[in-house]
Amino acid sequence: MNDSTLSRYDRTADAAAAQVIRCYSTSFSMATRALDRATRRDIRNLYAVVRIADEIVDGAAAQANECPETALDAYEELVLHAPHHRFHTDPVLHAWANTHRRCGINNDHVRAFFASMRRDTAQLHYTERDLRDYIYGSAEVIGLMCLDIFLRGRTPSEHDRRAMEDGARALGSAFQKVNFLRDLTEDRQALGRSYFGAPLDDDLKRTLTRQITRELDLACTAIPLLPASARRGVAAAEALFRELNERIAQASVEELSTRRISVPNHRKLWLTAQAIRKVKNA
């Protein structure tokens, strides 16, 4: 295999991974467009692997008459093993392996993510401690892996690195809680999951949306520390999820139980443009 052939396959694998995010998340896909090309590629490659794991535990495997636990165990092994080889017949794993090697992704974070996904195959009800552990693995480590991508080839000071890690974890946690509230009906009715330990009422919704706001505020303090190649995309994602949180805060519990809160596309475009302009002028 000559270099041009392998390079063409690399590009094809990246395109396959990018298609996953386009199919599953319009908000996150739009935010990634504000990243520079190389960073966007690696974030999309990470997202594709995470999304496939989500699909395993969220019903796709079961609907295909496959055991979710077995499928998840097998996929985790493939994901952890993939970076040791330069070629994979699975284009998403091929793209992920390239990103893992380029960016030095921490395998402890990968394992923590799969540990939380494994909870989704067996655990239906969560205590407050369970939920903290679950959010760390399902969302906060995703923020930390994104940070590995953003900081590729860079060595920030220990102080700045710690601040960016705090921001990344806060942003991941905020995103996860927003998605909990958006997916309330599907989680409860289709999957039988109750993440909050109690039925959602106005007081709990108010508590959660205020937590999300505080976490988004913390994440914003770290954005100026990020490389310029990442700042705009992170700011755009923060703005889109802040809008979702505000809409959730304004919605009734009944509304959240009957429909998935969303932001119209024209509003997403405006929020993205505003976030980019704000970063540029900072």
XYZ file of C-alpha atoms in Angstrom:
282
model
C 0.000 0.000 0.000
C 1.582 3.290 -1.034
C 1.257 6.505 0.933
C -1.264 8.084 -1.433
C -3.560 5.053 -1.061
C -3.366 5.156 2.738
C -3.889 8.918 2.770
C -7.010 8.519 0.627
C -8.318 5.882 3.039
C -7.594 8.228 5.977
C -9.715 10.914 4.330
C -12.484 8.427 3.591
C -12.493 7.272 7.219
C -12.662 10.873 8.450
C -15.620 11.488 6.126
C -17.410 8.421 7.492
C -16.926 9.639 11.063
C -18.151 13.118 10.124
C -21.343 11.621 8.715
C -22.181 10.195 12.136
C -22.303 13.616 13.794
C -24.348 15.062 10.930
C -26.957 12.338 11.401
C -27.208 12.511 15.184
C -26.551 16.047 16.423
C -27.358 19.179 14.460
C -26.346 21.457 17.340
C -22.957 19.871 17.971
C -22.322 19.449 14.255
C -22.952 23.153 13.713
C -20.616 24.088 16.570
C -17.785 21.998 15.119
C -17.916 24.010 11.917
C -16.414 26.918 13.852
C -13.286 24.864 14.606
C -10.256 24.834 12.339
C -10.159 21.914 9.908
C -7.722 19.661 11.791
C -9.437 20.152 15.165
C -12.868 19.650 13.603
C -11.724 16.365 12.063
C -10.463 14.992 15.376
C -13.501 16.119 17.382
C -15.784 14.433 14.844
C -13.709 11.254 14.984
C -14.071 11.205 18.772
C -17.810 11.914 18.549
C -18.377 8.999 16.151
C -16.914 6.441 18.564
C -18.873 7.900 21.484
C -22.100 7.933 19.477
C -21.755 4.299 18.448
C -21.306 3.292 22.096
C -24.420 5.317 22.951
C -26.392 3.501 20.272
C -25.335 0.135 21.661
C -26.869 0.928 25.065
C -29.774 3.081 23.878
C -31.628 0.353 22.007
C -29.997 -0.288 18.634
C -28.260 -3.480 19.759
C -31.360 -4.828 21.512
C -33.564 -4.074 18.500
C -31.095 -6.061 16.388
C -31.533 -8.975 18.827
C -27.987 -8.568 20.111
C -26.933 -8.450 23.770
C -26.020 -4.822 24.613
C -23.598 -5.846 27.366
C -21.703 -8.209 25.074
C -21.689 -5.699 22.221
C -20.409 -2.922 24.497
C -17.630 -5.085 25.930
C -16.523 -6.043 22.432
C -16.633 -2.446 21.222
C -14.610 -1.158 24.175
C -11.911 -3.721 23.409
C -11.843 -2.620 19.765
C -11.674 1.076 20.682
C -8.820 0.570 23.147
C -6.915 -1.714 20.763
C -7.405 0.380 17.608
C -4.587 2.939 18.184
C -2.001 0.142 18.133
C -2.609 -0.449 14.418
C -2.350 1.881 11.432
C -5.118 0.272 9.380
C -8.656 -0.837 10.201
C -11.397 -2.189 7.998
C -13.915 -0.236 10.123
C -13.539 3.388 8.928
C -14.770 4.910 12.214
C -12.233 2.923 14.220
C -9.569 3.833 11.659
C -10.372 7.545 12.049
C -10.488 7.248 15.855
C -7.123 5.466 15.975
C -5.486 8.271 13.987
C -6.970 10.888 16.323
C -5.942 8.931 19.425
C -2.324 8.779 18.265
C -2.176 12.385 17.099
C -3.676 13.852 20.245
C -2.516 11.517 23.004
C -6.006 10.602 24.220
C -5.914 9.294 27.790
C -7.127 5.682 27.903
C -8.250 6.132 31.528
C -10.838 8.542 30.175
C -11.881 6.053 27.504
C -12.366 3.359 30.161
C -14.329 5.750 32.396
C -16.634 6.509 29.483
C -17.331 2.842 28.819
C -17.888 2.254 32.533
C -20.729 4.778 32.470
C -22.133 3.263 29.275
C -22.076 -0.104 31.015
C -24.285 1.345 33.770
C -26.882 2.100 31.109
C -27.154 -1.594 30.267
C -28.102 -2.578 33.816
C -28.896 0.379 36.086
C -32.298 2.050 35.855
C -32.334 4.224 38.989
C -29.591 6.521 40.274
C -28.722 7.972 43.645
C -27.048 11.384 43.801
C -23.621 9.697 44.114
C -24.408 7.311 41.256
C -25.377 10.252 39.076
C -22.140 12.132 39.803
C -20.116 9.062 38.854
C -22.210 8.490 35.759
C -21.864 12.087 34.540
C -18.107 11.983 35.063
C -17.784 8.982 32.752
C -20.492 9.818 30.256
C -19.718 13.509 29.809
C -16.893 15.070 31.816
C -14.246 12.760 30.359
C -15.541 13.588 26.881
C -14.708 17.205 27.669
C -11.244 16.122 28.827
C -10.677 14.117 25.636
C -11.764 17.134 23.593
C -9.193 19.151 25.541
C -6.497 16.635 24.545
C -7.457 17.358 20.948
C -7.471 21.133 21.414
C -4.038 21.087 23.069
C -2.316 18.816 20.550
C 1.313 19.930 20.271
C 0.927 22.512 23.043
C 2.175 22.555 26.642
C 0.214 25.052 28.753
C 1.227 25.962 32.287
C -0.012 23.695 35.072
C -2.335 26.474 36.251
C -3.866 27.013 32.824
C -4.180 23.298 32.185
C -6.056 22.809 35.458
C -8.384 25.715 34.667
C -9.095 24.321 31.198
C -9.740 20.861 32.643
C -12.214 22.335 35.153
C -13.938 24.166 32.306
C -14.019 21.067 30.109
C -15.567 18.970 32.859
C -18.123 21.657 33.677
C -19.121 21.995 30.028
C -19.483 18.240 29.639
C -21.612 18.019 32.775
C -23.826 20.869 31.613
C -24.336 19.257 28.209
C -25.256 15.938 29.839
C -27.818 17.498 32.176
C -29.393 19.418 29.317
C -29.716 16.160 27.398
C -31.214 14.423 30.443
C -33.936 17.075 30.515
C -34.459 17.015 26.758
C -34.665 13.206 26.616
C -36.850 12.814 29.691
C -39.668 10.984 27.923
C -37.480 8.597 25.936
C -35.315 7.753 28.935
C -38.297 7.070 31.154
C -40.803 5.470 28.776
C -38.648 3.725 26.191
C -35.602 2.825 28.307
C -37.052 2.808 31.834
C -34.270 5.017 33.219
C -34.586 7.523 36.057
C -31.391 9.508 36.435
C -32.614 12.040 39.002
C -33.729 9.694 41.769
C -37.139 11.390 41.912
C -39.854 12.409 39.435
C -39.147 15.748 37.781
C -41.115 18.607 39.304
C -40.748 22.387 39.154
C -38.341 22.531 42.096
C -36.047 19.849 40.678
C -36.152 21.427 37.227
C -35.238 24.802 38.720
C -32.358 23.238 40.656
C -31.003 21.475 37.576
C -31.251 24.430 35.209
C -29.480 26.626 37.776
C -26.725 24.015 38.119
C -26.370 23.991 34.338
C -26.104 27.782 34.236
C -23.345 27.757 36.859
C -21.456 25.067 34.964
C -21.747 26.975 31.694
C -20.503 30.112 33.445
C -17.485 28.190 34.759
C -16.781 26.810 31.294
C -16.858 30.331 29.853
C -14.039 31.427 32.153
C -11.769 28.795 30.561
C -12.564 29.561 26.907
C -10.036 32.436 26.633
C -7.292 30.018 27.717
C -7.969 27.643 24.822
C -5.964 27.793 21.590
C -7.510 30.094 19.006
C -8.237 27.041 16.837
C -10.703 25.775 19.469
C -12.129 28.922 21.047
C -14.828 29.675 18.491
C -16.189 26.138 18.351
C -16.374 25.774 22.138
C -17.999 29.195 22.466
C -20.574 28.244 19.825
C -21.396 24.958 21.574
C -21.710 26.749 24.930
C -24.075 29.324 23.418
C -26.296 26.687 21.810
C -26.633 24.679 25.012
C -27.187 27.819 27.093
C -30.124 28.612 24.813
C -31.463 25.072 25.256
C -31.163 25.397 29.032
C -33.023 28.698 29.008
C -35.814 27.171 26.933
C -35.991 24.203 29.303
C -36.155 26.573 32.292
C -39.110 28.356 30.685
C -40.945 25.147 29.744
C -43.352 23.391 32.071
C -42.672 19.921 33.418
C -45.599 18.721 31.325
C -43.991 20.110 28.169
C -40.708 18.372 28.965
C -42.631 15.131 29.423
C -44.313 15.338 26.031
C -41.810 16.892 23.627
C -38.080 17.326 23.103
C -37.001 20.946 23.519
C -35.011 22.221 20.531
C -33.635 25.407 19.004
C -34.756 26.324 15.466
C -32.009 26.188 12.855
C -32.153 29.903 12.089
C -31.667 30.630 15.788
C -28.721 28.177 15.947
C -27.062 29.995 13.060
C -27.542 33.350 14.769
C -26.211 32.081 18.123
C -23.184 30.523 16.430
C -22.415 33.742 14.567
C -22.775 35.796 17.747
C -20.502 33.467 19.710
C -17.829 33.608 16.995
C -18.051 37.396 16.826
C -17.754 37.670 20.609
C -14.601 35.517 20.669
C -13.096 37.445 17.774
C -13.662 40.760 19.514
C -12.434 39.586 22.935
